[in-house]
């Protein structure tokens, strides 16, 4: 692949190599470091020219990408040398030649820094061999010294008042300035080897390839020495004075000529209710013309017994594969099963009436949400997931500031607090976002909103956890006689309403004030206590939050009456004072619908009636939001307008779902699309419940099956950690450095390597594939699993 992908920070860009169904190398491009990290400068990609007659792709680039500079604060000092260059990737016989042309020589001070890198995926290399000329070695499990120190090209200022500070800058951690080794001279591992010819995996014909440099030396580095999420890197320094052919590499893969992508049998890793549709998807190489018989086996005490077989249904091409479908809906006898296609088989799964009754949606409540709780000590018997954290939240963020994680504080704090002032009442409630511990308002309110709708739709009553807000203690698997889902709704609302009452408005979010704290891995109690709170003028987000608060007030009414009243009061106030631009119109309709469902008041009904035409025009966005309110209002004219628009929406869903063999719209960009598919299943549920004569339930089951293992690519794991026979047990969460997981966390899932390669790697630092998040990831999964349980039992 040559510059098809555009996401270098996520290890998807430049020259990439896919061999025999595995992506083995990526990010082949110019960098200012041998082992760059997430925030270091990247090039700006320009024109990409394909010359079929010459079997080449020429890509024009500029370095660095000035568009990455942040207004007000830049988390790195960009190099003061800009240049243009071209990378030509050309097939020559059994090899690929990569040539780099610069438009000018590099200055002397950058000799030894500017280099051409190719990153090698670590997860497939630990314990595997390499050869460099006459040297050889084994890729280690952990980065090993000795360490080299090189003058830094950039710095990571933590003190926002000194954006031009150099490598000796001090970090702002609470009230104490501490030395931050990240901003010192770059530390990199000494190369494992230096030479002209490098071979990866000489022991494995399916993953062996050789890189030969025609001029510059090759150096093998371990990028994990100064960045935990780094990869192995093969690098050549750009020579002084070089322009044309500054770098020339010849890459020769070992091709197994008769290799065919093995068939993959995709089923739900959990299994199926007897009453639901049951379909296995078979993923095949486009060149695989011979077909095998599909067989369903039941697993008994005496071994396997064939219970059903068929030739399967040809579905056709999708992405780079072809697909068969194997339906066995009529099999209703409870037990253990597997699907076999030739030499390929699914994992063992269950068919049972209680298939969703234990260990499916429950781990979200039992583990994931408790583990993510901020401002609490979270224990599970002998284990402490994290200590009581962030007890001194929070100080008002500086004005005119663009934080490196996207938070932006304008010229005013929009409150009576001045920059640096302590804001009381923020050290309660909320959940850490999975990767970086911040509290975004949309993540907090979105989470308790989904939990609220699940509580109302499915009458969830589950108690496996003790939550003591006064003592700031959580004990997993220690019931306290209170409904866990209500305790979690309460915990989220405490953060949002507490901040609203303290600030007089919603917060944008609460986040660490320096990069060293932001990239923290480990116990959140060991982080600096004082974070920054940001505010913003954002009507769409404020009104969406008002909708969430109005709904949560219903759930909390009998559980925490005071907090329920405060939540509703905040929702009313935000609705009354917030109008904003047309962008906020959808959010205001959402808020009106939830306020009407909560209060039944004429004001909110009248508002919805006046917006009927806009709702119809935006039925794909608003149909699910207003469905419950439409039924409760029972206004003939309004109902007719809404219902007349629904058949076209149903047709849209059907058309998009037919584009894939999975019966669900799937249009991935770069990130794994699992969260979006869960969200679609969650929203679709409300259309089905309100209008079952138009919207059947199949898309909900299809969305759940997609998440549970029936999705593109050879890795058929369940995206829900700890759920199903095979699941994502290496996740991008707070314990990712331990290559571990949080049960009930739901990863983003299979990503798209452009143009057509679905990929889900077992690697804890690929956030676009294995990250957990708040605001819908796990709660939407919990919702659609509960929906499947309810709908299957009702059939």
CSV table of N, CA and C in Angstrom, one decimal, residues 55-180:
chain,number,residue,atom,x,y,z
A,55,UNK,N,3.9,0.8,-13.2
A,55,UNK,CA,3.6,0.1,-11.9
A,55,UNK,C,4.2,0.9,-10.7
A,56,UNK,N,3.8,2.2,-10.7
A,56,UNK,CA,4.3,3.0,-9.6
A,56,UNK,C,3.3,4.0,-9.1
A,57,UNK,N,3.5,4.4,-7.8
A,57,UNK,CA,2.7,5.5,-7.2
A,57,UNK,C,3.7,6.5,-6.7
A,58,UNK,N,3.5,7.8,-7.1
A,58,UNK,CA,4.3,8.9,-6.6
A,58,UNK,C,3.4,9.8,-5.7
A,59,UNK,N,3.9,10.0,-4.5
A,59,UNK,CA,3.2,10.9,-3.6
A,59,UNK,C,4.0,12.1,-3.2
A,60,UNK,N,3.4,13.3,-3.3
A,60,UNK,CA,4.0,14.5,-2.9
A,60,UNK,C,3.6,14.9,-1.5
A,61,UNK,N,4.6,15.3,-0.7
A,61,UNK,CA,4.4,15.6,0.7
A,61,UNK,C,5.2,16.8,1.1
A,62,UNK,N,4.7,17.5,2.1
A,62,UNK,CA,5.4,18.6,2.7
A,62,UNK,C,5.6,18.3,4.2
A,63,UNK,N,6.7,18.8,4.7
A,63,UNK,CA,7.0,18.5,6.1
A,63,UNK,C,7.4,19.8,6.8
A,64,UNK,N,6.9,20.1,8.0
A,64,UNK,CA,5.9,19.4,8.7
A,64,UNK,C,4.5,19.9,8.3
A,65,UNK,N,3.4,19.3,8.8
A,65,UNK,CA,2.1,19.6,8.5
A,65,UNK,C,1.7,20.8,9.4
A,66,UNK,N,1.7,22.0,8.8
A,66,UNK,CA,1.5,23.2,9.7
A,66,UNK,C,0.1,23.2,10.2
A,67,UNK,N,-0.9,22.5,9.6
A,67,UNK,CA,-2.2,22.5,10.0
A,67,UNK,C,-2.4,21.9,11.4
A,68,UNK,N,-1.4,21.1,11.8
A,68,UNK,CA,-1.4,20.5,13.1
A,68,UNK,C,-1.1,21.4,14.2
A,69,UNK,N,-0.6,22.6,13.9
A,69,UNK,CA,-0.3,23.6,15.0
A,69,UNK,C,-1.6,24.0,15.7
A,70,UNK,N,-1.6,24.1,17.0
A,70,UNK,CA,-2.8,24.5,17.7
A,70,UNK,C,-2.7,25.9,18.1
A,71,UNK,N,-3.9,26.6,18.0
A,71,UNK,CA,-4.0,28.0,18.3
A,71,UNK,C,-3.8,28.2,19.8
A,72,UNK,N,-3.0,29.1,20.2
A,72,UNK,CA,-2.8,29.4,21.7
A,72,UNK,C,-1.8,28.6,22.4
A,73,UNK,N,-1.7,27.3,22.0
A,73,UNK,CA,-0.7,26.4,22.6
A,73,UNK,C,-0.4,25.3,21.7
A,74,UNK,N,0.9,25.0,21.6
A,74,UNK,CA,1.3,24.0,20.7
A,74,UNK,C,2.1,23.0,21.6
A,75,UNK,N,1.6,21.7,21.6
A,75,UNK,CA,2.3,20.8,22.6
A,75,UNK,C,3.6,20.3,22.1
A,76,UNK,N,4.1,20.7,21.0
A,76,UNK,CA,5.5,20.4,20.6
A,76,UNK,C,6.1,21.7,19.9
A,77,UNK,N,7.4,21.8,20.0
A,77,UNK,CA,8.0,22.9,19.2
A,77,UNK,C,8.4,22.3,17.9
A,78,UNK,N,7.7,22.8,16.8
A,78,UNK,CA,8.0,22.2,15.5
A,78,UNK,C,9.3,22.6,15.0
A,79,UNK,N,9.9,21.7,14.2
A,79,UNK,CA,11.3,22.0,13.7
A,79,UNK,C,11.1,23.3,12.8
A,80,UNK,N,12.2,24.1,12.7
A,80,UNK,CA,12.2,25.3,11.9
A,80,UNK,C,12.8,25.0,10.5
A,81,UNK,N,12.5,23.8,10.0
A,81,UNK,CA,12.9,23.5,8.7
A,81,UNK,C,11.8,22.9,7.9
A,82,UNK,N,11.3,23.5,6.9
A,82,UNK,CA,10.2,23.0,6.1
A,82,UNK,C,10.7,22.7,4.7
A,83,UNK,N,10.2,21.6,4.2
A,83,UNK,CA,10.7,21.1,2.9
A,83,UNK,C,9.6,20.3,2.2
A,84,UNK,N,9.7,20.2,0.9
A,84,UNK,CA,8.8,19.3,0.1
A,84,UNK,C,9.6,18.1,-0.3
A,85,UNK,N,8.9,17.0,-0.5
A,85,UNK,CA,9.6,15.8,-1.0
A,85,UNK,C,8.6,14.9,-1.7
A,86,UNK,N,9.1,13.9,-2.4
A,86,UNK,CA,8.3,12.9,-3.1
A,86,UNK,C,8.8,11.5,-2.7
A,87,UNK,N,7.8,10.6,-2.5
A,87,UNK,CA,8.1,9.2,-2.3
A,87,UNK,C,7.5,8.4,-3.5
A,88,UNK,N,8.4,7.7,-4.2
A,88,UNK,CA,8.0,6.9,-5.3
A,88,UNK,C,8.1,5.4,-4.9
A,89,UNK,N,7.0,4.7,-5.0
A,89,UNK,CA,6.9,3.3,-4.7
A,89,UNK,C,6.6,2.6,-6.0
A,90,UNK,N,7.6,1.7,-6.4
A,90,UNK,CA,7.5,1.1,-7.7
A,90,UNK,C,7.7,-0.4,-7.7
A,91,UNK,N,6.8,-1.2,-8.3
A,91,UNK,CA,7.0,-2.6,-8.4
A,91,UNK,C,8.1,-2.9,-9.4
A,92,UNK,N,9.1,-3.7,-9.0
A,92,UNK,CA,10.1,-4.2,-9.9
A,92,UNK,C,10.3,-5.7,-9.7
A,93,UNK,N,9.7,-6.5,-10.6
A,93,UNK,CA,9.7,-7.9,-10.4
A,93,UNK,C,9.1,-8.4,-9.1
A,94,UNK,N,9.9,-9.1,-8.4
A,94,UNK,CA,9.4,-9.7,-7.1
A,94,UNK,C,9.6,-8.7,-5.9
A,95,UNK,N,10.1,-7.5,-6.2
A,95,UNK,CA,10.4,-6.5,-5.2
A,95,UNK,C,9.6,-5.2,-5.4
A,96,UNK,N,9.7,-4.4,-4.4
A,96,UNK,CA,9.1,-3.0,-4.4
A,96,UNK,C,10.2,-2.1,-4.1
A,97,UNK,N,10.4,-1.1,-4.9
A,97,UNK,CA,11.5,-0.1,-4.7
A,97,UNK,C,10.9,1.2,-4.2
A,98,UNK,N,11.4,1.7,-3.1
A,98,UNK,CA,11.0,2.9,-2.5
A,98,UNK,C,12.1,4.0,-2.6
A,99,UNK,N,11.8,5.1,-3.2
A,99,UNK,CA,12.8,6.1,-3.5
A,99,UNK,C,12.2,7.5,-2.9
A,100,UNK,N,13.1,8.2,-2.2
A,100,UNK,CA,12.7,9.5,-1.7
A,100,UNK,C,13.5,10.6,-2.3
A,101,UNK,N,12.9,11.6,-2.8
A,101,UNK,CA,13.5,12.8,-3.4
A,101,UNK,C,13.2,14.0,-2.6
A,102,UNK,N,14.2,14.8,-2.1
A,102,UNK,CA,13.9,16.0,-1.4
A,102,UNK,C,14.1,17.2,-2.3
A,103,UNK,N,13.4,18.3,-2.0
A,103,UNK,CA,13.6,19.5,-2.9
A,103,UNK,C,14.8,20.3,-2.5
A,104,UNK,N,15.4,20.0,-1.3
A,104,UNK,CA,16.6,20.8,-0.8
A,104,UNK,C,17.3,19.9,0.2
A,105,UNK,N,18.6,20.2,0.3
A,105,UNK,CA,19.4,19.4,1.3
A,105,UNK,C,19.0,19.8,2.7
A,106,UNK,N,19.1,18.9,3.6
A,106,UNK,CA,18.8,19.2,5.0
A,106,UNK,C,19.9,20.0,5.7
A,107,UNK,N,19.6,20.9,6.6
A,107,UNK,CA,20.6,21.7,7.3
A,107,UNK,C,21.5,20.7,8.2
A,108,UNK,N,22.7,21.2,8.5
A,108,UNK,CA,23.6,20.3,9.2
A,108,UNK,C,23.0,20.0,10.6
A,109,UNK,N,22.3,20.9,11.2
A,109,UNK,CA,21.8,20.6,12.6
A,109,UNK,C,20.7,19.5,12.6
A,110,UNK,N,20.2,19.2,11.4
A,110,UNK,CA,19.2,18.1,11.3
A,110,UNK,C,19.8,16.8,10.8
A,111,UNK,N,21.0,16.8,10.5
A,111,UNK,CA,21.7,15.5,10.0
A,111,UNK,C,21.7,14.6,11.2
A,112,UNK,N,21.2,13.3,11.0
A,112,UNK,CA,21.1,12.4,12.0
A,112,UNK,C,19.8,12.4,12.7
A,113,UNK,N,18.9,13.3,12.3
A,113,UNK,CA,17.6,13.4,12.9
A,113,UNK,C,16.5,13.1,11.8
A,114,UNK,N,16.6,13.7,10.7
A,114,UNK,CA,15.6,13.5,9.6
A,114,UNK,C,15.9,12.1,9.0
A,115,UNK,N,14.9,11.3,9.0
A,115,UNK,CA,15.1,9.9,8.5
A,115,UNK,C,13.9,9.3,7.8
A,116,UNK,N,14.1,8.2,7.1
A,116,UNK,CA,12.9,7.5,6.5
A,116,UNK,C,12.7,6.3,7.4
A,117,UNK,N,11.5,6.1,7.9
A,117,UNK,CA,11.2,5.0,8.8
A,117,UNK,C,10.2,4.1,8.2
A,118,UNK,N,10.2,2.9,8.7
A,118,UNK,CA,9.1,1.9,8.5
A,118,UNK,C,8.9,1.2,9.8
A,119,UNK,N,7.6,1.2,10.3
A,119,UNK,CA,7.3,0.7,11.6
A,119,UNK,C,6.8,-0.8,11.4
A,120,UNK,N,7.3,-1.6,12.3
A,120,UNK,CA,7.0,-3.1,12.3
A,120,UNK,C,6.1,-3.4,13.4
A,121,UNK,N,5.0,-4.1,13.2
A,121,UNK,CA,4.0,-4.4,14.2
A,121,UNK,C,4.5,-5.3,15.3
A,122,UNK,N,4.6,-4.8,16.5
A,122,UNK,CA,5.3,-5.5,17.6
A,122,UNK,C,4.5,-6.8,18.0
A,123,UNK,N,3.2,-6.7,18.0
A,123,UNK,CA,2.4,-7.8,18.5
A,123,UNK,C,2.7,-9.2,17.8
A,124,UNK,N,3.1,-9.1,16.6
A,124,UNK,CA,3.5,-10.3,15.8
A,124,UNK,C,4.9,-10.7,15.9
A,125,UNK,N,5.7,-9.9,16.6
A,125,UNK,CA,7.2,-10.1,16.5
A,125,UNK,C,7.8,-10.5,17.8
A,126,UNK,N,7.2,-10.4,18.9
A,126,UNK,CA,7.8,-10.8,20.2
A,126,UNK,C,8.3,-12.2,20.2
A,127,UNK,N,9.6,-12.4,20.5
A,127,UNK,CA,10.2,-13.7,20.5
A,127,UNK,C,10.5,-14.2,19.1
A,128,UNK,N,10.4,-13.4,18.1
A,128,UNK,CA,10.6,-13.9,16.7
A,128,UNK,C,12.0,-13.3,16.2
A,129,UNK,N,12.6,-14.0,15.3
A,129,UNK,CA,14.0,-13.6,14.9
A,129,UNK,C,14.0,-12.6,13.8
A,130,UNK,N,15.2,-11.9,13.7
A,130,UNK,CA,15.6,-11.0,12.6
A,130,UNK,C,17.1,-11.2,12.3
A,131,UNK,N,17.4,-10.8,11.1
A,131,UNK,CA,18.8,-10.9,10.6
A,131,UNK,C,19.2,-9.5,10.0
A,132,UNK,N,20.3,-8.9,10.4
A,132,UNK,CA,20.8,-7.7,9.7
A,132,UNK,C,22.3,-8.0,9.3
A,133,UNK,N,22.5,-8.1,8.0
A,133,UNK,CA,23.8,-8.5,7.5
A,133,UNK,C,24.3,-9.8,8.2
A,134,UNK,N,25.4,-9.6,9.0
A,134,UNK,CA,25.9,-10.8,9.7
A,134,UNK,C,25.5,-10.9,11.1
A,135,UNK,N,24.6,-10.0,11.5
A,135,UNK,CA,24.1,-10.0,12.9
A,135,UNK,C,22.7,-10.6,12.9
A,136,UNK,N,22.3,-11.1,14.1
A,136,UNK,CA,20.9,-11.6,14.2
A,136,UNK,C,20.4,-11.4,15.6
A,137,UNK,N,19.1,-11.5,15.8
A,137,UNK,CA,18.6,-11.3,17.2
A,137,UNK,C,17.1,-11.8,17.2
A,138,UNK,N,16.6,-11.6,18.4
A,138,UNK,CA,15.2,-11.9,18.7
A,138,UNK,C,14.5,-10.6,19.1
A,139,UNK,N,13.3,-10.3,18.6
A,139,UNK,CA,12.5,-9.2,19.0
A,139,UNK,C,12.1,-9.4,20.5
A,140,UNK,N,12.5,-8.5,21.4
A,140,UNK,CA,12.2,-8.7,22.8
A,140,UNK,C,10.8,-8.3,23.2
A,141,UNK,N,10.3,-8.9,24.3
A,141,UNK,CA,9.0,-8.6,24.8
A,141,UNK,C,8.9,-7.2,25.4
A,142,UNK,N,10.0,-6.7,25.9
A,142,UNK,CA,10.0,-5.4,26.5
A,142,UNK,C,11.2,-4.6,25.9
A,143,UNK,N,11.2,-3.3,25.9
A,143,UNK,CA,12.4,-2.6,25.4
A,143,UNK,C,13.5,-2.7,26.3
A,144,UNK,N,14.7,-2.9,25.8
A,144,UNK,CA,15.9,-3.1,26.6
A,144,UNK,C,17.0,-2.1,26.2
A,145,UNK,N,17.7,-1.6,27.2
A,145,UNK,CA,18.8,-0.7,27.0
A,145,UNK,C,20.0,-1.4,26.3
A,146,UNK,N,21.1,-0.6,26.1
A,146,UNK,CA,21.3,0.7,26.6
A,146,UNK,C,20.5,1.8,25.9
A,147,UNK,N,20.5,3.0,26.5
A,147,UNK,CA,19.7,4.1,26.0
A,147,UNK,C,20.6,5.2,25.4
A,148,UNK,N,20.2,5.7,24.3
A,148,UNK,CA,20.9,6.9,23.7
A,148,UNK,C,20.2,8.1,24.0
A,149,UNK,N,20.9,9.2,24.2
A,149,UNK,CA,20.3,10.5,24.4
A,149,UNK,C,20.7,11.4,23.2
A,150,UNK,N,19.6,12.0,22.5
A,150,UNK,CA,19.8,12.8,21.4
A,150,UNK,C,19.2,14.2,21.6
A,151,UNK,N,19.8,15.2,21.1
A,151,UNK,CA,19.2,16.6,21.3
A,151,UNK,C,17.8,16.6,20.7
A,152,UNK,N,16.9,17.2,21.5
A,152,UNK,CA,15.5,17.1,21.1
A,152,UNK,C,15.1,18.1,20.0
A,153,UNK,N,14.2,17.7,19.1
A,153,UNK,CA,13.7,18.6,18.1
A,153,UNK,C,12.5,19.3,18.6
A,154,UNK,N,12.0,19.0,19.7
A,154,UNK,CA,10.7,19.5,20.1
A,154,UNK,C,10.6,19.4,21.7
A,155,UNK,N,9.6,20.1,22.2
A,155,UNK,CA,9.4,20.0,23.7
A,155,UNK,C,7.9,19.9,23.9
A,156,UNK,N,7.6,19.4,25.1
A,156,UNK,CA,6.2,19.3,25.5
A,156,UNK,C,5.9,20.2,26.6
A,157,UNK,N,5.6,21.5,26.4
A,157,UNK,CA,5.4,22.4,27.5
A,157,UNK,C,4.2,22.0,28.4
A,158,UNK,N,4.4,21.9,29.7
A,158,UNK,CA,3.2,21.7,30.5
A,158,UNK,C,2.7,23.0,31.1
A,159,UNK,N,3.6,24.0,31.2
A,159,UNK,CA,3.2,25.3,31.7
A,159,UNK,C,2.7,26.1,30.5
A,160,UNK,N,1.4,26.4,30.4
A,160,UNK,CA,0.8,27.0,29.2
A,160,UNK,C,1.2,28.5,29.1
A,161,UNK,N,1.8,29.1,30.1
A,161,UNK,CA,2.2,30.4,30.0
A,161,UNK,C,3.5,30.6,29.3
A,162,UNK,N,4.2,29.5,29.0
A,162,UNK,CA,5.5,29.5,28.4
A,162,UNK,C,5.6,28.6,27.2
A,163,UNK,N,4.8,28.8,26.1
A,163,UNK,CA,4.7,27.9,25.0
A,163,UNK,C,6.0,27.8,24.2
A,164,UNK,N,6.9,28.7,24.4
A,164,UNK,CA,8.2,28.6,23.7
A,164,UNK,C,9.3,28.1,24.5
A,165,UNK,N,9.0,27.5,25.7
A,165,UNK,CA,10.1,27.0,26.6
A,165,UNK,C,10.7,25.8,25.9
A,166,UNK,N,12.0,25.7,26.3
A,166,UNK,CA,12.8,24.6,25.7
A,166,UNK,C,12.8,23.4,26.6
A,167,UNK,N,13.9,22.6,26.4
A,167,UNK,CA,13.8,21.2,27.0
A,167,UNK,C,13.9,21.2,28.6
A,168,UNK,N,14.2,22.3,29.2
A,168,UNK,CA,14.3,22.3,30.6
A,168,UNK,C,13.1,22.8,31.3
A,169,UNK,N,12.0,22.8,30.6
A,169,UNK,CA,10.7,23.4,31.1
A,169,UNK,C,10.2,22.5,32.3
A,170,UNK,N,9.6,23.2,33.2
A,170,UNK,CA,9.0,22.4,34.4
A,170,UNK,C,7.5,22.2,34.1
A,171,UNK,N,7.0,21.2,34.6
A,171,UNK,CA,5.6,20.8,34.5
A,171,UNK,C,4.8,21.4,35.6
A,172,UNK,N,3.6,21.8,35.3
A,172,UNK,CA,2.6,22.3,36.3
A,172,UNK,C,1.8,21.1,36.8
A,173,UNK,N,2.1,20.6,38.0
A,173,UNK,CA,1.3,19.4,38.6
A,173,UNK,C,0.8,19.9,39.9
A,174,UNK,N,-0.5,20.3,39.9
A,174,UNK,CA,-1.1,20.8,41.1
A,174,UNK,C,-0.4,22.2,41.3
A,175,UNK,N,0.1,22.3,42.6
A,175,UNK,CA,0.8,23.6,42.9
A,175,UNK,C,2.3,23.3,42.8
A,176,UNK,N,2.7,22.1,42.5
A,176,UNK,CA,4.2,21.8,42.5
A,176,UNK,C,4.7,21.7,41.1
A,177,UNK,N,5.8,22.3,40.8
A,177,UNK,CA,6.5,22.1,39.5
A,177,UNK,C,7.5,20.9,39.7
A,178,UNK,N,7.4,20.0,38.8
A,178,UNK,CA,8.2,18.8,38.8
A,178,UNK,C,8.9,18.6,37.5
A,179,UNK,N,10.1,18.0,37.5
A,179,UNK,CA,10.8,17.8,36.3
A,179,UNK,C,10.1,16.7,35.5
A,180,UNK,N,10.0,16.9,34.2
A,180,UNK,CA,9.3,16.0,33.3
A,180,UNK,C,10.3,15.4,32.3
